[in-house]
Coordinates of C-alpha atoms in Angstrom, one line a residue:
X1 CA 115.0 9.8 6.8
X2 CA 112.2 9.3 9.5
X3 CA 111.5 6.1 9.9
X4 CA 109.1 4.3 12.5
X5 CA 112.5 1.9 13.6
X6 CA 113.8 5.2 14.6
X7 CA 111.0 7.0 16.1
X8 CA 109.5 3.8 17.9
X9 CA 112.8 3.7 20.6
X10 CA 112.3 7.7 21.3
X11 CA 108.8 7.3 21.8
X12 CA 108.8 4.7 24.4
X13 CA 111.7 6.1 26.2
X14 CA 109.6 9.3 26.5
X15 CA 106.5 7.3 27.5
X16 CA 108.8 6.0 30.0
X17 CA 109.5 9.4 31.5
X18 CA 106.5 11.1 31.6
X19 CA 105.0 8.2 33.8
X20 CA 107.9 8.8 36.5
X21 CA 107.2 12.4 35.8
X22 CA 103.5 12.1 35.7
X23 CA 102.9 14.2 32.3
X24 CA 100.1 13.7 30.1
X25 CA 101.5 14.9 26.7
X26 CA 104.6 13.6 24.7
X27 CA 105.6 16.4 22.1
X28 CA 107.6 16.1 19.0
X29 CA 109.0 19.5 18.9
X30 CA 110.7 19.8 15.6
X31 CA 110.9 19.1 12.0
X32 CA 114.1 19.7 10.1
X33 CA 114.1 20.8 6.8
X34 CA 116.0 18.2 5.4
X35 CA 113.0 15.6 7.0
X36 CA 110.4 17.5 4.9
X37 CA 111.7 18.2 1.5
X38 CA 109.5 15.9 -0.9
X39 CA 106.5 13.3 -0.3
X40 CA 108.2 10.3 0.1
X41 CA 109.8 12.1 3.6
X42 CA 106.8 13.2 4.7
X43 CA 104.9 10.3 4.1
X44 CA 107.5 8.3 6.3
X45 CA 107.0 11.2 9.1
X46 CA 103.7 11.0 9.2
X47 CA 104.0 7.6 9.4
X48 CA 106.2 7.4 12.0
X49 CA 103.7 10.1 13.9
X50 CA 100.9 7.5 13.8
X51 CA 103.0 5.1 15.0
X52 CA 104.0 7.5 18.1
X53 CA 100.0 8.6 18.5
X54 CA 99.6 4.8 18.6
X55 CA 102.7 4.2 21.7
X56 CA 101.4 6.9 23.1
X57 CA 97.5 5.9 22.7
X58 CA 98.5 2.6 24.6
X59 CA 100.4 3.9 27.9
X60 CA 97.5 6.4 28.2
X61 CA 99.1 9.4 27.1
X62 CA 98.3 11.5 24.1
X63 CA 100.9 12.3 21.0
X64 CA 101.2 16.2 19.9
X65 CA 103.3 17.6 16.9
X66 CA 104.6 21.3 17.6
X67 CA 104.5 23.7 14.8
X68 CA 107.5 26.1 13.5
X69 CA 107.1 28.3 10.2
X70 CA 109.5 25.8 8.2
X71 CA 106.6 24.0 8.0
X72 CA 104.1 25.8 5.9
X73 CA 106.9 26.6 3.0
X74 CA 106.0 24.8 0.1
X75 CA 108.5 22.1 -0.7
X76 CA 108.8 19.9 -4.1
X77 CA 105.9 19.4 -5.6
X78 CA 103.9 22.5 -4.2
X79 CA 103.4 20.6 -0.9
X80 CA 102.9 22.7 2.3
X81 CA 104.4 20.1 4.8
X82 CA 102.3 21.3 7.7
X83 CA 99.1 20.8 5.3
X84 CA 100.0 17.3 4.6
X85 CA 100.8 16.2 7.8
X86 CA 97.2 17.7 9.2
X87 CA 95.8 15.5 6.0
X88 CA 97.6 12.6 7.0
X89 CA 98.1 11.8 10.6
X90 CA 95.7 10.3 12.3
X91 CA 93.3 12.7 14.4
X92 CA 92.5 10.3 17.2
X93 CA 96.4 9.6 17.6
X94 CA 98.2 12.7 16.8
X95 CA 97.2 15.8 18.4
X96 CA 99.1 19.2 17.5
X97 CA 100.5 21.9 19.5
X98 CA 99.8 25.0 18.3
X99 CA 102.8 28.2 18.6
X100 CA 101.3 31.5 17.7
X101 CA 104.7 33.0 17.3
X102 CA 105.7 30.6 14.6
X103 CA 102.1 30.4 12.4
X104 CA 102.4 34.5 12.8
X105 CA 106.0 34.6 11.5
X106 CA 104.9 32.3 8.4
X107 CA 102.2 34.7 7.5
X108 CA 99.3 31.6 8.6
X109 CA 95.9 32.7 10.2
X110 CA 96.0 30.3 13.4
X111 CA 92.6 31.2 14.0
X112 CA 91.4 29.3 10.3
X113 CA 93.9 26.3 11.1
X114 CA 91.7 26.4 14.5
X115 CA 88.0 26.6 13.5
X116 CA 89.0 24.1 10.9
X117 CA 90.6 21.4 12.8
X118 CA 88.3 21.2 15.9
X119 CA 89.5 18.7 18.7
X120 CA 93.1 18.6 16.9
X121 CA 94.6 21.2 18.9
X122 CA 94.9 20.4 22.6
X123 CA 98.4 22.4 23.6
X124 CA 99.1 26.0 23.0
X125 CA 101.9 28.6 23.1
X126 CA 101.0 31.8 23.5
X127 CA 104.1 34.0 22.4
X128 CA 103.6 37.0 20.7
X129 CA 105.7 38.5 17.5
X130 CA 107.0 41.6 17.2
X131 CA 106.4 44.4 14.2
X132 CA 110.1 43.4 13.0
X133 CA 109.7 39.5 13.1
X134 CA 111.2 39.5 16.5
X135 CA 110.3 37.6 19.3
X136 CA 107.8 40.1 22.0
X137 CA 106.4 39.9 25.7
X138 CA 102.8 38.7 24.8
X139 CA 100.4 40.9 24.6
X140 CA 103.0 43.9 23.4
X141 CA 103.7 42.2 20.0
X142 CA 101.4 41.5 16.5
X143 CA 99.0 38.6 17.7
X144 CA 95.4 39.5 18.4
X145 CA 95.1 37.3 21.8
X146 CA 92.3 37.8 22.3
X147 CA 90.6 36.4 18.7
X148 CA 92.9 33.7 18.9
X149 CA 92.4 32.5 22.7
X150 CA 88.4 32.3 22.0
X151 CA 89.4 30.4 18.7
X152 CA 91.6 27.9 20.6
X153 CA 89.2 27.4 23.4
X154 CA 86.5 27.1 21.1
X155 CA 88.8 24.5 18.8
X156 CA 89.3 22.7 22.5
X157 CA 92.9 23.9 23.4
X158 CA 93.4 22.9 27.3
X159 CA 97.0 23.8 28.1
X160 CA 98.4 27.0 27.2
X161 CA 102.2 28.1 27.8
X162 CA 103.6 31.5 27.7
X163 CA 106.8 31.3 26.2
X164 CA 109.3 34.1 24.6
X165 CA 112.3 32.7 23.3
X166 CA 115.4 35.1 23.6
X167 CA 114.2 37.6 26.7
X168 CA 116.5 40.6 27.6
X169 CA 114.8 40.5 30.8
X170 CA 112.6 37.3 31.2
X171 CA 111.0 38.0 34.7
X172 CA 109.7 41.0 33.7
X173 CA 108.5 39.6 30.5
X174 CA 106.8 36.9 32.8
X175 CA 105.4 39.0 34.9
X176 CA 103.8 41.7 32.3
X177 CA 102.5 38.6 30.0
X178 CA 100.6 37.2 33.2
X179 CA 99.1 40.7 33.5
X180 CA 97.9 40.9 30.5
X181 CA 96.7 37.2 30.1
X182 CA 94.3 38.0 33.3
X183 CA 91.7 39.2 31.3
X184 CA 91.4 35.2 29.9
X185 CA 92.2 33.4 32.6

């Protein structure tokens, strides 16, 4: 279970780090299944996310949750985990970063979660999904980058990432997603 006696040690270790390493952003990049299966676990997650948005908040850096699909199954009692922890962290305190891949492979329209949570999203990966579920070099996949970059700049995204998770060929990939990510940046 995720408690805020676990999380608390983690949180300040990481603060700890990005100050020698001068990052901004501390990012909790994963929820297990097993941590999301009913209420009671996510209420102590999202608890234990407001008390990282609040370590985090005090050494001047800002708390973000990453999204995978897992997420946005519905667990017992009908809740859609990633729903309930939008509904229940605090805004000011836990920020969200948002993977285009991953909202794309659970069938989610990024650009709704983004018009309707303005100012929540601050981080972005852009990584693209291919026909077949696979992973694709952005811009060669299913995502419509260009919708969803004016939605996430709109929404207030200020760090985006290209990232493509099992390459054949990752400097290539590199190099033809920066082409085609010209046109936005």
């Amino acid at each position: 279970q995720m408690s805020v006696a676990k999380v608390r040690p983690i949180i300040e270790e990481g603060a700890a780090r990005a100050h020698v390493l001068g990052q901004q952003y501390l990012v909790w990049q994963i929820l297990w299944p097993e941590q999301m299966a009913n209420k009671q676990l996510l209420d102590a997650f999202c608890g234990a996310m407001n008390e990282a948005g609040k370590i985090c908040a005090r050494e001047g850096l800002t708390f973000n949750f990453h999204n995978h699909s897992a997420e946005f199954k519905p667990v017992e009692g009908g809740l859609v985990p990633y729903d309930y922890i939008l509904a229940n962290t605090d805004p000011k305190l836990v920020k969200l970063e948002m993977d285009s891949y991953w909202f794309a492979d659970a069938g989610r329209d990024a650009i709704e979660y983004l018009r309707r949570n303005p100012g929540r999203y601050v981080q972005c990966h852009l990584k693209d999904r291919a026909k077949n579920g696979d992973f694709e070099t952005v811009g060669q996949g299913t995502v419509d980058f260009a919708a969803f970059i004016a939605a996430a700049r709109k929404s207030g995204v200020k760090h985006w990432y290209v990232e493509y998770d099992r390459s054949a060929d990752p400097m290539r990939a590199s190099r033809e997603a920066a082409e085609y990510l010209k046109r936005w940046f």
